[in-house]
Coordinates of C-alpha atoms in Angstrom, one line a residue:
M1 CA 0.2 -0.5 0.2
V2 CA 2.8 2.4 0.7
F3 CA 5.0 1.5 -2.0
A4 CA 1.6 2.0 -4.5
I5 CA 1.1 5.4 -2.4
E6 CA 4.9 6.6 -2.9
E7 CA 4.3 5.3 -6.6
I8 CA 1.5 7.9 -7.7
N9 CA 2.8 10.9 -5.5
N10 CA 5.9 10.8 -7.8
S11 CA 3.6 10.4 -11.0
T12 CA 3.3 13.4 -13.4
E13 CA 0.2 11.6 -14.8
L14 CA -1.9 10.4 -12.0
L15 CA -2.6 13.2 -9.3
P16 CA 0.2 16.1 -10.9
G17 CA 0.7 18.5 -7.9
I18 CA -1.1 16.2 -5.6
K19 CA 0.2 14.5 -2.6
L20 CA -2.4 11.6 -1.2
G21 CA -1.6 11.0 3.0
Y22 CA -2.2 8.1 4.7
Q23 CA -3.1 6.2 8.3
I24 CA -2.3 2.5 8.5
H25 CA -4.0 0.6 11.5
D26 CA -3.8 -3.5 12.3
S27 CA -7.0 -4.8 12.9
C28 CA -5.3 -8.1 14.4
A29 CA -8.3 -9.7 12.5
A30 CA -10.8 -8.6 15.5
V31 CA -14.4 -7.5 14.1
P32 CA -14.0 -4.9 17.7
V33 CA -10.9 -3.7 17.0
A34 CA -11.9 -2.8 13.2
V35 CA -15.0 -1.7 14.2
H36 CA -13.3 0.8 16.4
V37 CA -10.7 2.0 14.3
A38 CA -14.0 2.5 12.2
F39 CA -15.3 5.3 14.4
Q40 CA -11.3 7.2 14.4
L41 CA -12.1 7.5 10.9
L42 CA -15.3 8.9 11.4
N43 CA -14.5 11.4 13.8
T44 CA -11.6 13.0 11.6
L45 CA -13.7 15.0 9.2
D46 CA -12.5 17.9 9.4
P47 CA -12.7 19.4 5.8
V48 CA -9.5 21.3 5.8
F49 CA -6.9 19.0 3.9
V50 CA -4.1 21.0 3.4
T51 CA -1.7 23.0 6.0
G52 CA 1.6 24.6 4.0
D53 CA 3.2 21.5 1.9
N54 CA 1.3 19.1 4.7
C55 CA -2.0 16.8 4.9
S56 CA -3.5 18.0 7.9
Q57 CA -3.4 15.9 10.5
S58 CA -7.4 15.9 11.1
G59 CA -8.2 15.9 7.4
M60 CA -11.5 14.0 6.4
V61 CA -11.1 10.9 5.1
M62 CA -11.7 9.9 1.1
A63 CA -11.6 6.0 1.2
V64 CA -10.4 3.3 3.1
V65 CA -8.5 0.1 1.8
G66 CA -9.5 -2.9 3.9
E67 CA -10.4 -5.2 5.5
S68 CA -8.6 -8.5 4.7
G69 CA -12.1 -10.4 6.5
S70 CA -15.2 -10.8 5.1
T71 CA -16.5 -10.1 8.4
P72 CA -14.7 -7.3 9.8
S73 CA -15.7 -5.2 6.1
I74 CA -19.2 -6.3 6.9
S75 CA -18.9 -4.4 10.3
I76 CA -16.9 -1.3 9.0
S77 CA -18.6 -0.4 5.7
R78 CA -22.4 -0.6 7.5
V79 CA -20.1 2.1 9.8
I80 CA -18.8 4.5 7.1
G81 CA -21.2 3.8 4.7
S82 CA -23.9 5.8 6.3
F83 CA -21.5 8.7 5.8
D84 CA -20.4 7.8 2.2
I85 CA -16.8 7.0 2.9
P86 CA -15.5 4.3 -0.1
L87 CA -14.8 0.4 1.5
V88 CA -12.6 -0.7 -1.2
S89 CA -11.4 -4.2 -0.4
H90 CA -8.2 -6.5 -1.4
F91 CA -9.8 -9.7 0.0
A92 CA -13.2 -9.8 1.6
T93 CA -14.8 -12.2 -1.0
C94 CA -18.3 -13.1 0.9
A95 CA -20.7 -12.6 -2.0
C96 CA -23.7 -11.1 0.4
L97 CA -21.1 -7.6 0.1
S98 CA -22.5 -7.4 -3.4
D99 CA -25.7 -6.4 -1.6
K100 CA -25.4 -2.5 -2.7
Q101 CA -29.0 -2.1 -0.3
K102 CA -27.0 -3.2 2.2
Y103 CA -23.6 -1.8 1.5
P104 CA -23.5 0.8 -0.6
S105 CA -20.3 2.1 -0.4
F106 CA -18.5 -1.2 -0.9
F107 CA -15.8 -2.7 -3.3
R108 CA -13.0 -5.2 -4.2
T109 CA -10.6 -6.1 -6.0
I110 CA -10.7 -9.1 -5.8
P111 CA -14.0 -11.6 -6.9
S112 CA -16.9 -12.1 -5.1
D113 CA -17.8 -16.1 -4.1
Q114 CA -20.5 -16.1 -6.5
F115 CA -18.0 -16.5 -8.6
Q116 CA -16.0 -18.9 -7.2
A117 CA -18.9 -21.1 -6.2
D118 CA -19.9 -21.6 -9.7
A119 CA -16.6 -22.1 -10.8
L120 CA -15.8 -25.0 -8.8
A121 CA -18.9 -26.8 -9.5
K122 CA -17.9 -26.3 -13.2
L123 CA -14.9 -28.1 -11.8
I124 CA -16.0 -30.9 -10.1
K125 CA -19.0 -31.9 -12.8
H126 CA -15.3 -31.1 -15.8
F127 CA -13.8 -34.5 -14.0
G128 CA -17.2 -36.3 -13.4
W129 CA -17.1 -36.5 -9.9
T130 CA -20.4 -37.0 -8.2
W131 CA -19.8 -38.0 -4.5
I132 CA -18.2 -35.7 -2.6
G133 CA -17.5 -34.4 0.7
A134 CA -17.8 -30.7 1.8
V135 CA -16.3 -29.0 4.9
C136 CA -16.1 -24.5 5.6
S137 CA -15.1 -21.7 8.4
D138 CA -18.1 -21.3 10.0
S139 CA -18.2 -17.7 9.2
D140 CA -19.4 -15.3 7.0
Y141 CA -16.8 -16.4 4.4
G142 CA -17.0 -19.6 4.8
N143 CA -21.1 -20.5 5.0
N144 CA -21.9 -17.5 2.7
G145 CA -19.4 -19.5 0.4
M146 CA -20.2 -22.8 0.5
A147 CA -23.8 -22.0 0.5
A148 CA -23.3 -20.5 -2.8
F149 CA -21.5 -23.6 -4.0
L150 CA -24.1 -26.4 -2.7
H151 CA -26.4 -24.4 -4.4
A152 CA -24.3 -24.1 -7.6
A153 CA -23.5 -28.0 -7.1
Q154 CA -27.1 -28.9 -7.1
K155 CA -27.6 -27.2 -10.6
E156 CA -24.5 -29.8 -11.5
G157 CA -26.0 -32.8 -10.4
I158 CA -23.7 -33.5 -7.5
C159 CA -24.4 -35.1 -4.4
V160 CA -22.8 -33.7 -1.1
E161 CA -22.5 -36.4 1.2
Y162 CA -21.7 -34.2 4.3
S163 CA -21.3 -30.5 4.6
E164 CA -19.6 -29.5 7.8
S165 CA -18.3 -26.0 9.9
F166 CA -16.1 -25.0 12.4
Y167 CA -14.2 -22.0 13.6
R168 CA -11.0 -21.2 14.7
S169 CA -11.8 -21.2 18.0
H170 CA -13.8 -23.9 18.7
P171 CA -13.0 -26.7 21.0
H172 CA -11.0 -29.6 19.7
S173 CA -14.1 -31.9 20.3
R174 CA -15.7 -29.9 17.6
I175 CA -12.8 -29.6 15.1
K176 CA -11.9 -33.6 15.9
R177 CA -15.5 -34.7 14.9
V178 CA -15.3 -33.0 11.2
A179 CA -11.9 -34.4 10.9
D180 CA -13.4 -38.0 11.9
V181 CA -16.4 -37.7 9.3
I182 CA -13.6 -36.9 6.9
R183 CA -12.3 -39.7 7.8
R184 CA -15.2 -42.3 7.6
S185 CA -16.8 -41.0 5.0
T186 CA -16.8 -42.8 1.3
A187 CA -16.6 -39.4 -0.5
V188 CA -12.8 -39.5 -1.8
V189 CA -13.1 -35.5 -3.1
V190 CA -13.7 -33.2 -0.2
V191 CA -14.1 -29.4 -0.9
A192 CA -13.1 -27.3 1.4
F193 CA -14.2 -23.3 1.4
T194 CA -12.3 -22.3 4.7
A195 CA -9.7 -19.3 6.1
S196 CA -6.5 -20.4 5.7
T197 CA -6.9 -20.7 9.5
E198 CA -9.3 -23.6 9.7
M199 CA -7.6 -24.9 7.2
M200 CA -4.2 -25.4 8.7
I201 CA -6.1 -26.4 12.6
L202 CA -8.1 -29.4 10.3
L203 CA -5.1 -31.2 8.9
E204 CA -3.0 -30.6 11.9
E205 CA -5.5 -32.5 13.6
L206 CA -5.9 -35.2 10.1
S207 CA -1.9 -35.1 10.1
H208 CA -2.3 -37.0 13.6
E209 CA -4.7 -40.2 12.2
P210 CA -4.4 -39.8 8.8
S211 CA -7.5 -40.7 7.2
P212 CA -7.6 -43.2 3.6
P213 CA -6.6 -40.9 0.5
R214 CA -8.3 -37.6 0.0
Q215 CA -8.6 -35.6 -3.3
W216 CA -8.8 -32.1 -1.8
I217 CA -10.6 -29.0 -4.0
G218 CA -9.7 -25.8 -2.1
S219 CA -10.1 -21.7 -2.5
E220 CA -8.7 -19.2 -2.8
S221 CA -7.8 -18.7 1.1
W222 CA -5.8 -21.5 1.6
V223 CA -4.9 -23.0 -1.8
T224 CA -1.5 -21.0 -2.4
D225 CA -0.7 -20.1 1.5
P226 CA 2.7 -21.1 1.7
D227 CA 2.2 -22.8 5.1
M228 CA -0.1 -24.7 3.9
L229 CA 2.1 -27.2 1.7
R230 CA 4.0 -29.0 4.5
F231 CA 0.9 -31.3 5.0
S232 CA 2.4 -33.3 1.9
F233 CA -0.5 -36.4 2.4
C234 CA -2.4 -33.1 0.9
A235 CA -0.3 -33.3 -2.5
G236 CA -2.9 -33.6 -5.2
T237 CA -4.8 -30.7 -4.1
I238 CA -6.3 -28.8 -6.6
G239 CA -8.1 -25.5 -6.8
F240 CA -9.1 -21.8 -7.2
A241 CA -6.2 -18.8 -6.6
I242 CA -5.9 -14.9 -7.1
Q243 CA -4.1 -14.8 -10.8
R244 CA -0.3 -14.2 -10.0
S245 CA 1.3 -11.4 -10.7
V246 CA 4.2 -8.8 -11.0
I247 CA 5.0 -5.2 -9.6
P248 CA 7.2 -3.6 -11.4
G249 CA 9.6 -2.2 -8.5
L250 CA 8.2 -3.3 -5.2
R251 CA 10.7 -5.6 -4.4
D252 CA 13.6 -2.7 -4.9
F253 CA 11.1 -0.9 -2.1
L254 CA 10.8 -3.6 0.2
L255 CA 14.6 -4.2 0.2
D256 CA 15.1 -0.3 0.5
L257 CA 15.3 -0.2 4.5
S258 CA 17.5 2.0 6.1
P259 CA 18.0 1.6 9.5
S260 CA 16.0 5.0 10.7
K261 CA 13.0 3.9 8.5
V262 CA 13.4 0.2 10.3
A263 CA 13.2 1.8 13.9
S264 CA 11.0 4.2 13.3
S265 CA 8.4 1.5 12.0
P266 CA 7.2 -1.1 14.6
V267 CA 6.2 -3.6 12.4
L268 CA 9.3 -3.0 10.3
T269 CA 11.1 -3.4 13.9
E270 CA 9.0 -6.3 14.8
F271 CA 10.1 -8.1 11.1
W272 CA 14.1 -7.4 11.6
E273 CA 14.3 -8.4 15.0
D274 CA 12.6 -11.6 14.2
S275 CA 14.5 -12.2 11.1
F276 CA 18.0 -11.6 12.3
N277 CA 17.2 -12.6 15.7
C278 CA 19.1 -9.8 17.5
R279 CA 17.3 -5.9 19.2
L280 CA 17.6 -2.6 17.9
G281 CA 16.7 -1.1 21.2
K282 CA 18.4 -2.1 24.9
G283 CA 18.9 -6.2 25.3
E284 CA 21.1 -8.6 24.9
R285 CA 21.8 -9.7 21.3
M286 CA 21.7 -5.9 19.8
C287 CA 21.9 -5.6 16.4
D288 CA 25.4 -3.9 15.1
G289 CA 24.7 -2.7 11.3
S290 CA 26.2 -6.2 9.9
E291 CA 22.5 -7.7 8.9
D292 CA 21.4 -7.6 5.5
I293 CA 18.6 -8.1 4.3
M294 CA 19.3 -9.2 0.9
T295 CA 20.6 -12.2 2.3
L296 CA 17.3 -13.4 3.6
Q297 CA 14.8 -15.6 2.4
S298 CA 11.7 -14.7 3.8
P299 CA 8.0 -14.1 2.3
Y300 CA 8.2 -10.7 3.5
T301 CA 11.6 -10.4 0.4
D302 CA 9.7 -13.2 -1.7
T303 CA 7.9 -10.9 -4.5
S304 CA 7.4 -13.8 -6.7
E305 CA 4.1 -14.8 -6.1
L306 CA 2.3 -12.1 -5.6
R307 CA -1.3 -12.4 -5.3
I308 CA -3.6 -10.9 -3.0
T309 CA -0.7 -7.9 -2.8
N310 CA -1.9 -7.0 -6.6
M311 CA -5.6 -6.7 -5.0
V312 CA -4.1 -3.8 -2.8
Y313 CA -2.2 -1.7 -4.9
K314 CA -5.1 -2.2 -7.5
A315 CA -7.2 -0.9 -5.1
V316 CA -5.7 2.1 -3.5
Y317 CA -4.4 3.0 -7.7
A318 CA -8.9 2.5 -8.2
I319 CA -9.4 5.2 -5.4
A320 CA -6.5 7.3 -6.6
H321 CA -8.1 7.2 -10.3
A322 CA -11.6 8.6 -8.5
I323 CA -9.8 11.0 -7.0
H324 CA -8.3 12.2 -9.6
N325 CA -11.1 12.3 -11.7
A326 CA -12.9 14.3 -9.1
V327 CA -10.4 17.2 -8.9
C328 CA -8.5 17.3 -12.1
Q329 CA -9.1 18.2 -16.1
D330 CA -7.4 16.4 -18.6
T331 CA -7.1 19.1 -21.7
N332 CA -5.6 17.6 -25.1
A333 CA -2.0 16.2 -23.5
T334 CA -1.9 18.2 -20.1
T335 CA -3.8 17.6 -16.4
R336 CA -4.2 20.6 -14.4
C337 CA -5.3 19.5 -10.8
S338 CA -5.6 21.6 -7.9
K339 CA -4.5 20.8 -4.4
F340 CA -6.9 23.1 -2.9
T341 CA -10.4 22.3 -4.4
T342 CA -12.7 20.9 -2.1
I343 CA -14.2 17.5 -2.6
N344 CA -16.6 14.5 0.2
P345 CA -16.4 11.2 0.3
K346 CA -19.8 10.9 -1.6
Q347 CA -17.8 12.5 -5.0
V348 CA -14.7 9.9 -4.4
L349 CA -17.9 6.8 -3.8
A350 CA -19.0 8.5 -7.3
Q351 CA -16.5 8.2 -9.1
L352 CA -15.1 5.2 -8.0
K353 CA -18.6 3.6 -9.3
T354 CA -16.8 4.8 -12.7
V355 CA -13.0 4.2 -12.5
N356 CA -11.8 2.2 -16.0
F357 CA -7.8 1.6 -16.3
S358 CA -5.2 -0.9 -17.2
Q359 CA -2.1 -0.7 -14.7
N360 CA 1.1 -2.9 -15.1
G361 CA -1.6 -4.3 -18.1
Y362 CA -3.9 -5.4 -15.2
A363 CA -7.4 -3.8 -15.7
V364 CA -9.5 -2.2 -13.0
S365 CA -12.8 -1.7 -13.0
F366 CA -16.2 -2.2 -11.4
D367 CA -19.3 -3.2 -11.7
T368 CA -22.8 -2.2 -10.0
N369 CA -22.2 -4.1 -7.2
G370 CA -18.9 -2.8 -6.9
D371 CA -17.2 -5.9 -7.9
P372 CA -14.4 -6.9 -10.1
V373 CA -14.4 -9.1 -13.2
A374 CA -13.6 -12.9 -12.3
S375 CA -10.8 -14.8 -13.3
Y376 CA -8.9 -17.2 -11.3
E377 CA -5.4 -19.8 -11.9
L378 CA -6.8 -22.9 -11.7
I379 CA -3.5 -24.8 -9.8
N380 CA -2.3 -28.1 -8.3
W381 CA -0.2 -28.8 -5.8
K382 CA 2.9 -30.7 -7.0
K383 CA 5.7 -32.9 -5.4
S384 CA 9.2 -31.5 -6.7
G385 CA 11.9 -34.0 -7.7
S386 CA 13.2 -33.2 -3.2
G387 CA 9.7 -34.5 -2.0
S388 CA 8.3 -30.6 -1.3
I389 CA 5.1 -30.0 -2.6
E390 CA 4.9 -26.9 -5.4
V391 CA 2.6 -24.8 -6.4
V392 CA 1.9 -24.8 -10.0
P393 CA -0.3 -23.3 -12.1
V394 CA -2.6 -26.0 -14.6
G395 CA -5.3 -24.0 -15.7
Y396 CA -7.7 -20.7 -15.4
Y397 CA -11.5 -19.6 -15.5
D398 CA -12.6 -16.1 -16.9
A399 CA -16.2 -15.2 -16.4
S400 CA -15.9 -12.5 -18.8
L401 CA -16.0 -15.2 -21.3
P402 CA -18.9 -17.0 -23.3
E403 CA -21.3 -19.5 -21.4
G404 CA -19.1 -23.0 -21.7
Q405 CA -16.0 -21.4 -22.6
E406 CA -14.4 -20.1 -19.3
F407 CA -12.9 -23.1 -18.2
R408 CA -9.6 -24.2 -19.7
I409 CA -6.8 -26.6 -18.4
F410 CA -3.2 -26.1 -20.3
R411 CA -1.1 -28.6 -18.4
D412 CA -1.5 -32.0 -16.8
I413 CA -2.7 -32.5 -13.3
T414 CA -1.1 -35.1 -10.6
W415 CA -3.8 -36.3 -8.3
V416 CA -3.5 -37.7 -5.1
D417 CA -0.7 -39.8 -4.7
G418 CA 0.7 -39.1 -7.5
R419 CA -2.2 -40.4 -10.0
T420 CA -1.8 -39.1 -13.5
Q421 CA -5.3 -40.3 -14.2
V422 CA -8.7 -38.4 -12.8
W423 CA -9.6 -40.2 -9.4
G424 CA -12.5 -40.8 -6.8
K425 CA -14.8 -41.1 -9.5

């Protein structure tokens, strides 16, 4: 997000002469914290944006990027939507958020789960599976996603042996019961519409007493999570993922960390101390300046699998384009913007509905529900020569293509237990 804002602030084409200010809050994946932040944002409704060359610290918030989850996004949208403040999410996928009567100021750069549910049902039908099991997170994301999937599966003639839900805070007995249902079932294909946290808990439980081989079909929340790949008994998993992307310049930006920049940020300080096992303040094992981030192998420095990151990037640019369209005039080859033009969130909201641009080759626009065009990569968990599991793209699903042409497979799939033929029918 900071990278995108700094790019925009240095641009001579998008909002030239105008600097975007920002605040970043950590919701700690907790709805009460997210709602508290939403009310904090509403308390800064000062119409003054510019004080000299700097942003006003109490200037009115024009838009919000977030949240990562559907449940907190629902809560935040209910709070700020009454004030016409747009909320542009990068990872909240619940189809319920497409309801403009309830969430009139909500937009997202990630597809609605309605599209994913339809795609999963078509995928299962494509491979000839008619008898499956299903598990989901007991949350807005999981329950709504599973309901949409079950409806789509019924239309495709797919029978469901069981549908179980669970949540990270449920007692162990509940998790064990779900695992036992999977172990004892006759369905060998299991659709998991879960968040990564719930899937991790379930697979941990299954690893203690492995079930017979199961063909897992995953939702986008967990199927590309690198922390999940240690569960080798899930090799052969297939599922839909947000498309892998390239953001030029991001890796250099991430690696450009001076000691002063690290020290000024609690997040970067925690990252630095954990990565190099030293302390920047007082204490034992003080950082001595010999730490070299270039040698670090971590999710922070790895920009080869940018998926949700690009959704954040596009969300920031969407808001910037909306503000640009509200305060700038494009005439011939010149763009004139006035940083003293008074705008309000309602104007940004109106402009967001009509944004249509391309950034690094990725198109950004919203339909009448605030949703983008839905497209996914079909990925497969394949075992490498060393025995580790790798996430490999094997196809795609594009909802904008004509009926019957949305789904395409361009690479052989490796199934559970290393089989090369479709299994579980």
